[in-house]
JSON list of C-alpha atoms in Angstrom, two decimals:
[
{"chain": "A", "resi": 26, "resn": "UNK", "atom": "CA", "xyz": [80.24, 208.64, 4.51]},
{"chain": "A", "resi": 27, "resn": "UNK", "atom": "CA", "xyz": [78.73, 206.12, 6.54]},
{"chain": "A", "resi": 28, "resn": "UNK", "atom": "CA", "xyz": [82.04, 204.49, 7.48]},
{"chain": "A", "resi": 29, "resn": "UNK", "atom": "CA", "xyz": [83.48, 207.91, 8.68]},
{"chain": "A", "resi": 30, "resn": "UNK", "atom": "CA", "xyz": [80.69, 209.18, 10.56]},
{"chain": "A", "resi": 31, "resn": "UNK", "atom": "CA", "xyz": [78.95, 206.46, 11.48]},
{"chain": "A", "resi": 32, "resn": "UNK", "atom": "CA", "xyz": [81.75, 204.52, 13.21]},
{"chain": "A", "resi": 33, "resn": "UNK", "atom": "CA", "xyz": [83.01, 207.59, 14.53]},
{"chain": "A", "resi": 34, "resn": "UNK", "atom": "CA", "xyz": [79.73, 207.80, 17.00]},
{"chain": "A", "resi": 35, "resn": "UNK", "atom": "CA", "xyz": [79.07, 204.62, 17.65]},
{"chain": "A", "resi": 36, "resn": "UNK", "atom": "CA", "xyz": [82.37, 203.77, 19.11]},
{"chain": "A", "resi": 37, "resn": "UNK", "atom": "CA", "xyz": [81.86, 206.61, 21.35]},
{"chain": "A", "resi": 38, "resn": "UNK", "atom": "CA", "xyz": [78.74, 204.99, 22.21]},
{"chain": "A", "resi": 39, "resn": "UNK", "atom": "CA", "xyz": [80.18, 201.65, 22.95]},
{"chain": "A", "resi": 40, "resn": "UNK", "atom": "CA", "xyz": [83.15, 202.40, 24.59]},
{"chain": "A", "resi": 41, "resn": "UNK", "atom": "CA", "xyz": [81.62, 202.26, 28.11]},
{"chain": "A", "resi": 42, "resn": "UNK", "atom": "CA", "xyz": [80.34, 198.82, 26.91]},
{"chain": "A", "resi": 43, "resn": "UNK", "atom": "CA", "xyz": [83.84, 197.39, 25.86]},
{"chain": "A", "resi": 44, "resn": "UNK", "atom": "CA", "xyz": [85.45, 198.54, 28.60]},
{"chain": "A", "resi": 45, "resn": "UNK", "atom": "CA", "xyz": [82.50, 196.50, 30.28]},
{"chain": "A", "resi": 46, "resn": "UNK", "atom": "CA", "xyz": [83.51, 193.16, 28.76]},
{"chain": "A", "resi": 47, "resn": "UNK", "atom": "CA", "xyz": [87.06, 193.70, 29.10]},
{"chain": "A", "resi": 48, "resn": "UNK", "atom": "CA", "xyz": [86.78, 193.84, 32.86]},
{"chain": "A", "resi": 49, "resn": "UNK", "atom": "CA", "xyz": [84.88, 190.33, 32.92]},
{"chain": "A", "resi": 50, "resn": "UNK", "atom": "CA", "xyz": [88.02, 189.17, 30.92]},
{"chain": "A", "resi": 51, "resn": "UNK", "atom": "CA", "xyz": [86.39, 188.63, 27.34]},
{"chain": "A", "resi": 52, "resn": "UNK", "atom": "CA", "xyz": [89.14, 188.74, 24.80]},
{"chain": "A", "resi": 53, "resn": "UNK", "atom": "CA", "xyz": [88.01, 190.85, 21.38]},
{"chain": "A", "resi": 54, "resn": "UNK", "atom": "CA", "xyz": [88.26, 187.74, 19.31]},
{"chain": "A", "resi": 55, "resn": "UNK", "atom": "CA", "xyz": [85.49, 186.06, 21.62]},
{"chain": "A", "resi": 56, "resn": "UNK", "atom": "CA", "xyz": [83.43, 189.63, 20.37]},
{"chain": "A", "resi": 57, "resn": "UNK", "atom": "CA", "xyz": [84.22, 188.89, 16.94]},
{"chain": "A", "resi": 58, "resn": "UNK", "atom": "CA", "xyz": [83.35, 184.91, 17.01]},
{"chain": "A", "resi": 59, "resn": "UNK", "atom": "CA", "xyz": [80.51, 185.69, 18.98]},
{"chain": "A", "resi": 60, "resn": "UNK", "atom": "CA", "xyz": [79.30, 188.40, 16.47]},
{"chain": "A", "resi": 61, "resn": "UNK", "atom": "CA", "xyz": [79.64, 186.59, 13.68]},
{"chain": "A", "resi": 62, "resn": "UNK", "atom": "CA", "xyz": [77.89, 183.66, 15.24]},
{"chain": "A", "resi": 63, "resn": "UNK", "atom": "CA", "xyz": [74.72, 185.77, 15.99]},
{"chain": "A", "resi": 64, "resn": "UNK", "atom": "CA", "xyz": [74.68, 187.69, 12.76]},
{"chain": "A", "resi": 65, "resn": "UNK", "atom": "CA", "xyz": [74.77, 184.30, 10.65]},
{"chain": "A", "resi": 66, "resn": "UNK", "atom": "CA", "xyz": [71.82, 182.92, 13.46]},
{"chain": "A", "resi": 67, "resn": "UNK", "atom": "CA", "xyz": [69.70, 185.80, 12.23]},
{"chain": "A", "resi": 68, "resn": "UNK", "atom": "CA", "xyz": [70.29, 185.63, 9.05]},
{"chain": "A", "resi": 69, "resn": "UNK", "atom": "CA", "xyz": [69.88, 182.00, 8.22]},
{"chain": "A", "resi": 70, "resn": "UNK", "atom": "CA", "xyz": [67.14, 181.15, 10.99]},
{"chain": "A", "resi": 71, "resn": "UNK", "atom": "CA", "xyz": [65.02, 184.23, 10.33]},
{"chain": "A", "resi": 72, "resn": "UNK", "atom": "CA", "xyz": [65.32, 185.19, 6.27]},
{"chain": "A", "resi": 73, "resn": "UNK", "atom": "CA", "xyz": [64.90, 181.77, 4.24]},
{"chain": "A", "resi": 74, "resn": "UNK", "atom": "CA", "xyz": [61.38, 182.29, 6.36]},
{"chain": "A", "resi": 75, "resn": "UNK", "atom": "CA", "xyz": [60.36, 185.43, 5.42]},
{"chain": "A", "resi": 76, "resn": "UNK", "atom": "CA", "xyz": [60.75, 186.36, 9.28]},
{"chain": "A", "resi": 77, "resn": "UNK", "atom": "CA", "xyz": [62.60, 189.77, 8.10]},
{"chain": "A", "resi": 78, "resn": "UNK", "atom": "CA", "xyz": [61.73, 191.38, 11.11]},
{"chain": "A", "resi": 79, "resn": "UNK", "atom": "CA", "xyz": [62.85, 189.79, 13.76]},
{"chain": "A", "resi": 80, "resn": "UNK", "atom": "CA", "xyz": [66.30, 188.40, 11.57]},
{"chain": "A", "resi": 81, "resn": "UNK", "atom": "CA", "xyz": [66.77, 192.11, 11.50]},
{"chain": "A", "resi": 82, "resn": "UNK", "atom": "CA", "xyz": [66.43, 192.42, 15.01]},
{"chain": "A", "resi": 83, "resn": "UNK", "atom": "CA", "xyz": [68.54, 189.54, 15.85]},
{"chain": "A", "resi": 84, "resn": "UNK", "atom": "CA", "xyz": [71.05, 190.83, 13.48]},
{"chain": "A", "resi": 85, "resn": "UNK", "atom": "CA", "xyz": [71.35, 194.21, 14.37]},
{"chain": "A", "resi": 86, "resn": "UNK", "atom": "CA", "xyz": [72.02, 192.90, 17.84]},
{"chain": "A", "resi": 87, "resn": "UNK", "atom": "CA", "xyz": [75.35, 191.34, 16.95]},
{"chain": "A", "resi": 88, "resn": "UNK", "atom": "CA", "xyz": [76.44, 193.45, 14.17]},
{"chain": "A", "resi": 89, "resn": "UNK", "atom": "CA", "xyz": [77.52, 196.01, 16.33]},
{"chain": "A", "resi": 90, "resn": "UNK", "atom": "CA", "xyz": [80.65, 193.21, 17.22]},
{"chain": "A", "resi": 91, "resn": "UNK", "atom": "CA", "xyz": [82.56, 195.03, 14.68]},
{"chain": "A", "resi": 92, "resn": "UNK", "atom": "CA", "xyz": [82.84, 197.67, 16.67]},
{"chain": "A", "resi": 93, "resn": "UNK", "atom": "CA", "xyz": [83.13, 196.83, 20.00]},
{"chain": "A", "resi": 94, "resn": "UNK", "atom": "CA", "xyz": [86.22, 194.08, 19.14]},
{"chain": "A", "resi": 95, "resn": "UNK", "atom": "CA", "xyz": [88.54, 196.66, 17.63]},
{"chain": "A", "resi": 96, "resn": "UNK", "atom": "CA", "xyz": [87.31, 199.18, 20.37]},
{"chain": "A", "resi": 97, "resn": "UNK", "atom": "CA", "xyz": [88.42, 196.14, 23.32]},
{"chain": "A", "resi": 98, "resn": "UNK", "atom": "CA", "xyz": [91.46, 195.91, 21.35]},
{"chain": "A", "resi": 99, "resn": "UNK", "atom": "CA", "xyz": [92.16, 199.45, 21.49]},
{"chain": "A", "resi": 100, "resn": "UNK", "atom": "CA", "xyz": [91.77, 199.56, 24.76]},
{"chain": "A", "resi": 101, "resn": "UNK", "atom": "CA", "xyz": [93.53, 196.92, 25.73]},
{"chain": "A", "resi": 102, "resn": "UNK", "atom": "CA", "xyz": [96.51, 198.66, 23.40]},
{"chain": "A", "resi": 103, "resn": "UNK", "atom": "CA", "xyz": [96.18, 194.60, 21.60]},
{"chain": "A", "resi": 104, "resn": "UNK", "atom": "CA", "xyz": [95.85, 195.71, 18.12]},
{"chain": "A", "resi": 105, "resn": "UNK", "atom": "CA", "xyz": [97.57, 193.34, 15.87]},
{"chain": "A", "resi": 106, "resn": "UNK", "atom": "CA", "xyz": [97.70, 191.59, 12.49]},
{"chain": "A", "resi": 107, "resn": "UNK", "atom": "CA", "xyz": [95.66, 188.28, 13.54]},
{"chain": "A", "resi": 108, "resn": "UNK", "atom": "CA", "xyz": [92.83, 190.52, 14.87]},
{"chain": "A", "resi": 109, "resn": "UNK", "atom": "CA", "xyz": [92.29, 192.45, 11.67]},
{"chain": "A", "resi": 110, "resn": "UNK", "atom": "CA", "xyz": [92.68, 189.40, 9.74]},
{"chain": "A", "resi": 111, "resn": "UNK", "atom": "CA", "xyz": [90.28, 187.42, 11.82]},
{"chain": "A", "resi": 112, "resn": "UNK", "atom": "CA", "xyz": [88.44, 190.57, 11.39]},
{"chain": "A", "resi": 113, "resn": "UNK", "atom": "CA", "xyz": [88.03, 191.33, 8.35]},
{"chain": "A", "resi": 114, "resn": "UNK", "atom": "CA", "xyz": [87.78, 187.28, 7.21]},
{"chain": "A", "resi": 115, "resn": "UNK", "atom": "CA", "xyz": [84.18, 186.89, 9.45]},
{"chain": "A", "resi": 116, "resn": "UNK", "atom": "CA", "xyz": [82.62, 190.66, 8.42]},
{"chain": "A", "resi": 117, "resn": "UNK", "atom": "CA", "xyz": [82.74, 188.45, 4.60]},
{"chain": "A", "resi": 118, "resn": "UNK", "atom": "CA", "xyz": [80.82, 185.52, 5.85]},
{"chain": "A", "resi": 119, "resn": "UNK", "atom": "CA", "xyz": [78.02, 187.82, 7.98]},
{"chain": "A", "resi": 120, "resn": "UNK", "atom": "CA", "xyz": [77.59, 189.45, 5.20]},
{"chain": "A", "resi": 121, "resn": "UNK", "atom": "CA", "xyz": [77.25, 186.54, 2.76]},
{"chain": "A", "resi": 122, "resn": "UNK", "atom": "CA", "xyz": [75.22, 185.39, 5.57]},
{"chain": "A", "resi": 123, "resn": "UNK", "atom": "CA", "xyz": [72.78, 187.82, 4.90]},
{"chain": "A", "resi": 124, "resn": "UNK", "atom": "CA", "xyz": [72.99, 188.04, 1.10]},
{"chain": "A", "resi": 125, "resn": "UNK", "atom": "CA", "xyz": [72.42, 184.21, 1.66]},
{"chain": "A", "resi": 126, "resn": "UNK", "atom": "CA", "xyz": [68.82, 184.60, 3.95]},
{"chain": "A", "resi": 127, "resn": "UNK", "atom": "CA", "xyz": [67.52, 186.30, 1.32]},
{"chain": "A", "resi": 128, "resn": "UNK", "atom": "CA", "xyz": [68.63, 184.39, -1.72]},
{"chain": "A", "resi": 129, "resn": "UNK", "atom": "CA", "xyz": [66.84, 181.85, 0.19]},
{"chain": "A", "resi": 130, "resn": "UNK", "atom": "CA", "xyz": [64.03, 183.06, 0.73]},
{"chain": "A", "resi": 131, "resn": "UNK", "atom": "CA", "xyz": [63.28, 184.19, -2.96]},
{"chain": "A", "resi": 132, "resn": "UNK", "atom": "CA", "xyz": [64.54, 181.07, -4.21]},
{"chain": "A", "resi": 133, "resn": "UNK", "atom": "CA", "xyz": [61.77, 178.74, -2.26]},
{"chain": "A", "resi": 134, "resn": "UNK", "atom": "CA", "xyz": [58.65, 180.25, -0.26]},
{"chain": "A", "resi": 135, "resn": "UNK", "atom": "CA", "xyz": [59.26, 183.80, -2.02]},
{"chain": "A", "resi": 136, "resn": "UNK", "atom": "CA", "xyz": [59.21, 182.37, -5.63]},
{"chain": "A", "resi": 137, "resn": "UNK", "atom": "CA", "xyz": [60.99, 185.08, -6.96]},
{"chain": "A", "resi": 138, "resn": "UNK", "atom": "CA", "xyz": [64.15, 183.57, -9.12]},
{"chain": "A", "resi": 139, "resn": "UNK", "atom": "CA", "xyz": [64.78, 186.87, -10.38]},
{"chain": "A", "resi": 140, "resn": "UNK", "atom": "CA", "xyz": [65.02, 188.27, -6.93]},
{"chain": "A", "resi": 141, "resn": "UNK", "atom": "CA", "xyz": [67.07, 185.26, -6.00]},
{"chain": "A", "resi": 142, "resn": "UNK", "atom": "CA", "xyz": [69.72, 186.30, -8.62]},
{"chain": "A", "resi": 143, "resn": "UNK", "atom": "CA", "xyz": [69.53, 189.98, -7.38]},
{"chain": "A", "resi": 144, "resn": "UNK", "atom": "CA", "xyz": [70.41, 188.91, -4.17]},
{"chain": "A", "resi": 145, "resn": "UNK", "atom": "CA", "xyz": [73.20, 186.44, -5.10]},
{"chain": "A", "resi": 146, "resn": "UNK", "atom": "CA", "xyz": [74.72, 189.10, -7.22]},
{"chain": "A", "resi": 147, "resn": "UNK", "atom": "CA", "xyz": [74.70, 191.73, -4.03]},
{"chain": "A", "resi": 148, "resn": "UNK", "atom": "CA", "xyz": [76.23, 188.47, -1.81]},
{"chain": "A", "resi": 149, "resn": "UNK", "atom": "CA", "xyz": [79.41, 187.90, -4.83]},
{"chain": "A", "resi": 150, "resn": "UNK", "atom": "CA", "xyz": [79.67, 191.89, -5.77]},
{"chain": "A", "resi": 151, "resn": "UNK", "atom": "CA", "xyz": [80.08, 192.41, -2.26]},
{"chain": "A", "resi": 152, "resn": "UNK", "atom": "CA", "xyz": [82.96, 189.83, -1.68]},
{"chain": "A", "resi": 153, "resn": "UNK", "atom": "CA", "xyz": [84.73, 191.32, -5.02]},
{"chain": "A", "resi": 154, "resn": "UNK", "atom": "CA", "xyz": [84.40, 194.66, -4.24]},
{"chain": "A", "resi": 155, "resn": "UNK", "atom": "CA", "xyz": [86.30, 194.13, -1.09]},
{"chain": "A", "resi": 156, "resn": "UNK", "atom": "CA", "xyz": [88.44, 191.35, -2.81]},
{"chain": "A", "resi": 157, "resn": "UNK", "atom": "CA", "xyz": [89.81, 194.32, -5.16]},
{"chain": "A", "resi": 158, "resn": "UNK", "atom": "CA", "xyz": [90.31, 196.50, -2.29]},
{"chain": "A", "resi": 159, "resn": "UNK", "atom": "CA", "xyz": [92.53, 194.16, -0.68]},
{"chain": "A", "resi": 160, "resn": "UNK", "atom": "CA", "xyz": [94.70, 192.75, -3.56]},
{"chain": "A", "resi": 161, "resn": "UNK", "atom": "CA", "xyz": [94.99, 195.90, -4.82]},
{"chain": "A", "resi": 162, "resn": "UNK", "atom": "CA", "xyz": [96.79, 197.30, -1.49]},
{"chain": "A", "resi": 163, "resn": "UNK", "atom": "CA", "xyz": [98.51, 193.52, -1.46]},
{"chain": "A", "resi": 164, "resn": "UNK", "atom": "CA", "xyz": [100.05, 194.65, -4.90]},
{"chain": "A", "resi": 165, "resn": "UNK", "atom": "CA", "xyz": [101.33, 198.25, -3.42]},
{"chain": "A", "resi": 166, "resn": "UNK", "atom": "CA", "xyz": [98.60, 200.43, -4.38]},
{"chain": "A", "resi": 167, "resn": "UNK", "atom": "CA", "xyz": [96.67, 202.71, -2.39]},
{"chain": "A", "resi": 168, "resn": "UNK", "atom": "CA", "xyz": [93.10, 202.00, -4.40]},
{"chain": "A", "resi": 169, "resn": "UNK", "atom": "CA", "xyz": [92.99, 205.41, -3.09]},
{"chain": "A", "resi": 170, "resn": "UNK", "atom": "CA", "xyz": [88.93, 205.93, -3.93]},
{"chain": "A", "resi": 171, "resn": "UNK", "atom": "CA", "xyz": [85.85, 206.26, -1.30]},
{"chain": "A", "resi": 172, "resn": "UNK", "atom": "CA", "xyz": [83.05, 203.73, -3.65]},
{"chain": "A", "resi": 173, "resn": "UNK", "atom": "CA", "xyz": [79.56, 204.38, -4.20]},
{"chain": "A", "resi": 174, "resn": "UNK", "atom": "CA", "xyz": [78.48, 201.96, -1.62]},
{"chain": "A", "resi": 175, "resn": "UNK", "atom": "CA", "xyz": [80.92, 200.12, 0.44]},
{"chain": "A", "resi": 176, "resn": "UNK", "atom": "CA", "xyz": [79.99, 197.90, 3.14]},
{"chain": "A", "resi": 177, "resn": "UNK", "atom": "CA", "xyz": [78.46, 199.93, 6.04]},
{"chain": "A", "resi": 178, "resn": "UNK", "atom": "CA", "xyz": [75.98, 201.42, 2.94]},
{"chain": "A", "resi": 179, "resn": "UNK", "atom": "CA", "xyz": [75.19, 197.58, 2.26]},
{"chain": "A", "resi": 180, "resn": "UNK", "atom": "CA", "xyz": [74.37, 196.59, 5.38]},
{"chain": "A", "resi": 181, "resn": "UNK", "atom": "CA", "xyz": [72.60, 199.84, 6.31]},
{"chain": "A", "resi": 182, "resn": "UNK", "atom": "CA", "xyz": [70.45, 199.84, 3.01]},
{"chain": "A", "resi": 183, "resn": "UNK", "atom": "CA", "xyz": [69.91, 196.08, 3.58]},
{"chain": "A", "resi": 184, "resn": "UNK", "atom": "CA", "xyz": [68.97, 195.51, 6.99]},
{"chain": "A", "resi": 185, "resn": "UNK", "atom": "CA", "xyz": [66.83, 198.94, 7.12]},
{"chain": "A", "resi": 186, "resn": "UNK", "atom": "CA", "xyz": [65.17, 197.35, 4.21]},
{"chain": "A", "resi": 187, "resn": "UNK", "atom": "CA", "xyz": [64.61, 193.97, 5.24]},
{"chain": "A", "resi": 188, "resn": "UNK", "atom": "CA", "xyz": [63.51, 195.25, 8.96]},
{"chain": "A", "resi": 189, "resn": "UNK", "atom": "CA", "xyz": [60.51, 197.37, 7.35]},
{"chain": "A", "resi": 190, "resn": "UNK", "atom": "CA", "xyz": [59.38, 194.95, 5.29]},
{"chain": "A", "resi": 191, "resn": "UNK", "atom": "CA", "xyz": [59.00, 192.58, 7.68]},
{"chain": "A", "resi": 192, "resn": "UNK", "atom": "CA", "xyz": [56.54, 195.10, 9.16]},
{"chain": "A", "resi": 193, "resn": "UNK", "atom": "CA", "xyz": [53.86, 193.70, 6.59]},
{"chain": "A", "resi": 194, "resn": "UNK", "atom": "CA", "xyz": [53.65, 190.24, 8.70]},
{"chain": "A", "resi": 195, "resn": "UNK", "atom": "CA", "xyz": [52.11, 193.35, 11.11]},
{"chain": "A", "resi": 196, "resn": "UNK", "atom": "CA", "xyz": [49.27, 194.50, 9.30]},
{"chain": "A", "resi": 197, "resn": "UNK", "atom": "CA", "xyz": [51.51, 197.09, 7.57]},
{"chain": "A", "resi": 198, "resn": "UNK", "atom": "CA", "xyz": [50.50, 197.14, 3.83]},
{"chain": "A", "resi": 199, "resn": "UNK", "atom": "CA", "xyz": [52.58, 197.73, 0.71]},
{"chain": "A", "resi": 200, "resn": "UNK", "atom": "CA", "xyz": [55.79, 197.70, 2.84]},
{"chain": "A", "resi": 201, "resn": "UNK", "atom": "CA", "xyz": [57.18, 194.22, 1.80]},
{"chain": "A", "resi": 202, "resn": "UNK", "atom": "CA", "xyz": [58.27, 196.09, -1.44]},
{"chain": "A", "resi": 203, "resn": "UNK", "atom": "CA", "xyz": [61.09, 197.92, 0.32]},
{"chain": "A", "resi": 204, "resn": "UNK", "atom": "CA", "xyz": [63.37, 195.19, 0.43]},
{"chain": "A", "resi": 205, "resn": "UNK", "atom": "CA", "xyz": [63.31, 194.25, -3.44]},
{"chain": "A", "resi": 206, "resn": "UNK", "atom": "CA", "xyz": [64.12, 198.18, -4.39]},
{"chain": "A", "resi": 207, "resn": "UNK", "atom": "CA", "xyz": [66.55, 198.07, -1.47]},
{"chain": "A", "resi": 208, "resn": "UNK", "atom": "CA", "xyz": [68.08, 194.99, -3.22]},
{"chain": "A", "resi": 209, "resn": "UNK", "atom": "CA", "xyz": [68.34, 196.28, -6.54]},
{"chain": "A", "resi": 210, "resn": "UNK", "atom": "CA", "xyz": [69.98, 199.40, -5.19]},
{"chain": "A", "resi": 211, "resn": "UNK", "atom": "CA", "xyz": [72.32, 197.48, -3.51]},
{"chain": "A", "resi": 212, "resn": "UNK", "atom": "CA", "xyz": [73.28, 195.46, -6.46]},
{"chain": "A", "resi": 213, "resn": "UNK", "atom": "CA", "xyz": [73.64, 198.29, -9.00]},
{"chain": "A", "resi": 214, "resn": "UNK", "atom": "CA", "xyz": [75.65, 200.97, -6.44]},
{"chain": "A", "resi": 215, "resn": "UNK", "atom": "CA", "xyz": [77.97, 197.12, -5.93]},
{"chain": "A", "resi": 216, "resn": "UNK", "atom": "CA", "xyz": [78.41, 196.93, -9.33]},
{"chain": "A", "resi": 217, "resn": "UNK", "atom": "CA", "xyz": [78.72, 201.45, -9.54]},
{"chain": "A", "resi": 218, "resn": "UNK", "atom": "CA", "xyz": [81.68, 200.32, -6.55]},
{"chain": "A", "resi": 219, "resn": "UNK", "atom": "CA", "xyz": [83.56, 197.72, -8.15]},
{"chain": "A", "resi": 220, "resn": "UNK", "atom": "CA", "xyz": [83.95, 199.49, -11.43]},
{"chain": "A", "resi": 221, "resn": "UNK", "atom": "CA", "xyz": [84.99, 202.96, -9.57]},
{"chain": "A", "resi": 222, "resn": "UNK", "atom": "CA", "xyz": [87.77, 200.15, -7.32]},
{"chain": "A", "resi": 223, "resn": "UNK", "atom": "CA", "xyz": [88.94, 198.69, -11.01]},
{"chain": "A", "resi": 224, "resn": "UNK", "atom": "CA", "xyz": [89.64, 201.72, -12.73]},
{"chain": "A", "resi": 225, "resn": "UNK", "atom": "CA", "xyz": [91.61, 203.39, -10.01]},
{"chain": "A", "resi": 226, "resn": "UNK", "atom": "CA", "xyz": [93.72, 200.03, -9.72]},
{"chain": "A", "resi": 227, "resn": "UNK", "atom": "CA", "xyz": [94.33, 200.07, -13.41]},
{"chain": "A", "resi": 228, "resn": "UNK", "atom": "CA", "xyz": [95.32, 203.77, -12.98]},
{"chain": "A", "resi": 229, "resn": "UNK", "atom": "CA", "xyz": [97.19, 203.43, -10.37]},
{"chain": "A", "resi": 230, "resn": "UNK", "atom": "CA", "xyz": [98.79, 200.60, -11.46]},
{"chain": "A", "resi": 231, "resn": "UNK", "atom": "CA", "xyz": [100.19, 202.38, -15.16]},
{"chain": "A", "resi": 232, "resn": "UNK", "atom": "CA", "xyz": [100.97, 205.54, -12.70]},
{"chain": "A", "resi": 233, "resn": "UNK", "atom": "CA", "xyz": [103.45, 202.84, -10.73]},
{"chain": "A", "resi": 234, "resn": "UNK", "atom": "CA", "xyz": [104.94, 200.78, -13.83]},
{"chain": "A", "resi": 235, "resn": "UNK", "atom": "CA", "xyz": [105.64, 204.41, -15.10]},
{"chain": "A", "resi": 236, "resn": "UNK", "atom": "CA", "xyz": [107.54, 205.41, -12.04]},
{"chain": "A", "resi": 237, "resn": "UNK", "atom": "CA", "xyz": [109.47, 202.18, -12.03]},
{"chain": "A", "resi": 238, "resn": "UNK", "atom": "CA", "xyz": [110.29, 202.75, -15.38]},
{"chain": "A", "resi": 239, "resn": "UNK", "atom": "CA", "xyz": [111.43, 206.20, -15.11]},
{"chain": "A", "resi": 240, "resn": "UNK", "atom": "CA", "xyz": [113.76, 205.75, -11.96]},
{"chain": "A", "resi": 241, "resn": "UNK", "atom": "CA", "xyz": [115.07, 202.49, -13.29]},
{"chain": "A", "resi": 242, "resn": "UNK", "atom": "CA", "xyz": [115.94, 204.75, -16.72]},
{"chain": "A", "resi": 243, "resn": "UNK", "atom": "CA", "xyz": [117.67, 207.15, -14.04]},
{"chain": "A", "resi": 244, "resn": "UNK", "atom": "CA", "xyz": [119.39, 204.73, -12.73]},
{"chain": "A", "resi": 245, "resn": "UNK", "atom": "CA", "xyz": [120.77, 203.89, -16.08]},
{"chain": "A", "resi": 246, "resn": "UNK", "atom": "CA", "xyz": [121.73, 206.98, -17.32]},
{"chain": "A", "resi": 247, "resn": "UNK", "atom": "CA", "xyz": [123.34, 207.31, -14.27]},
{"chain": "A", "resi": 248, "resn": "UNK", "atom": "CA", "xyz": [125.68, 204.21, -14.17]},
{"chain": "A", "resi": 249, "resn": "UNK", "atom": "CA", "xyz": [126.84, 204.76, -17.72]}
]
């Protein structure tokens, strides 16, 4: 839901601003390198100190990246195989970025192992679930199935999370507990995700052998 709608009106809202960069001559990988530099910064700087806040902040400034590269490239009518590969390749290490900050943070001033483990699980579900996507499709299939939560949901839940509870550093009471739900939601809808991406691969997969099967019988029947 969130990828369809989401992107949809942001890259309305960010055209004016790629078109922007494009006439100062940046390239959309410089966006994407860029992006990914500042969304690790936040993440790593900001997290393992319980600084959820501003990380968010920081974040939220740069995650945007993935937007505005594949709008420049658009644009610039530059859409190829390298971008989407470089692309795709740097979206996996924000996020385990991310996932990271707040594995450390759990695992020294937030002494919370269990916590530590929820968010290590949400960093490796995250990388299979798009893992299965992709060698699924690298196999032939279409994995033709919209998951429980994907990676804009992650992010979203995540960051909205993380941002609120750093609130409590503010005087805000109570709020810090928003992240670790947030976490465990993430983890479980991952987990909801990567079983929905591994049954339709399986099924798709017997609905493929079976056609192979069937026209190669054709073929046979045919030849004799």
């Amino acid at each position: 839901m969130l990828n369809k709608y989401a992107r949809a009106f942001f890259t309305r809202v960010l055209t004016p601003f790629a078109a922007f960069l494009i006439r100062r001559g940046v390239s959309p990988d410089t966006v994407t390198l860029l992006g990914t530099a500042g969304v690790m910064a936040g993440a790593l700087v900001f997290y393992p100190r319980g600084e959820f806040f501003w990380g968010t902040v920081v974040i939220t400034l740069f995650v945007f990246s993935d937007l505005v590269d594949g709008n420049m490239a658009r644009q610039l009518g530059r859409s190829s195989r390298w971008g989407a590969f470089l692309d795709s390749t740097l979206d996996r290490v924000a996020d385990g970025a991310i996932f990271g900050g707040f594995a450390l943070w759990y695992a020294g001033q937030g002494h919370d192992n269990t916590l530590c483990a929820v968010s290590i699980f949400c960093l490796a579900s995250g990388q299979v679930v798009s893992y299965t996507k992709a060698r699924g499709e690298a196999i032939g299939l279409p994995v033709a199935v919209n998951g429980l939560v994907e990676r804009a949901e992650r992010l979203v839940i995540s960051l909205v999370a993380a941002g609120f509870a750093g609130l409590h550093k503010f005087g805000v009471p109570g709020i810090q507990y928003l992240l670790p739900v947030a976490l465990w939601i993430v983890a479980a809808g991952s987990l909801v995700t990567l079983i929905q991406r591994v049954v339709t691969v399986r099924r798709e997969s017997a609905e493929a052998d079976a056609e192979a099967a069937r026209q190669e019988n054709q073929g046979s029947g045919a030849s004799a």
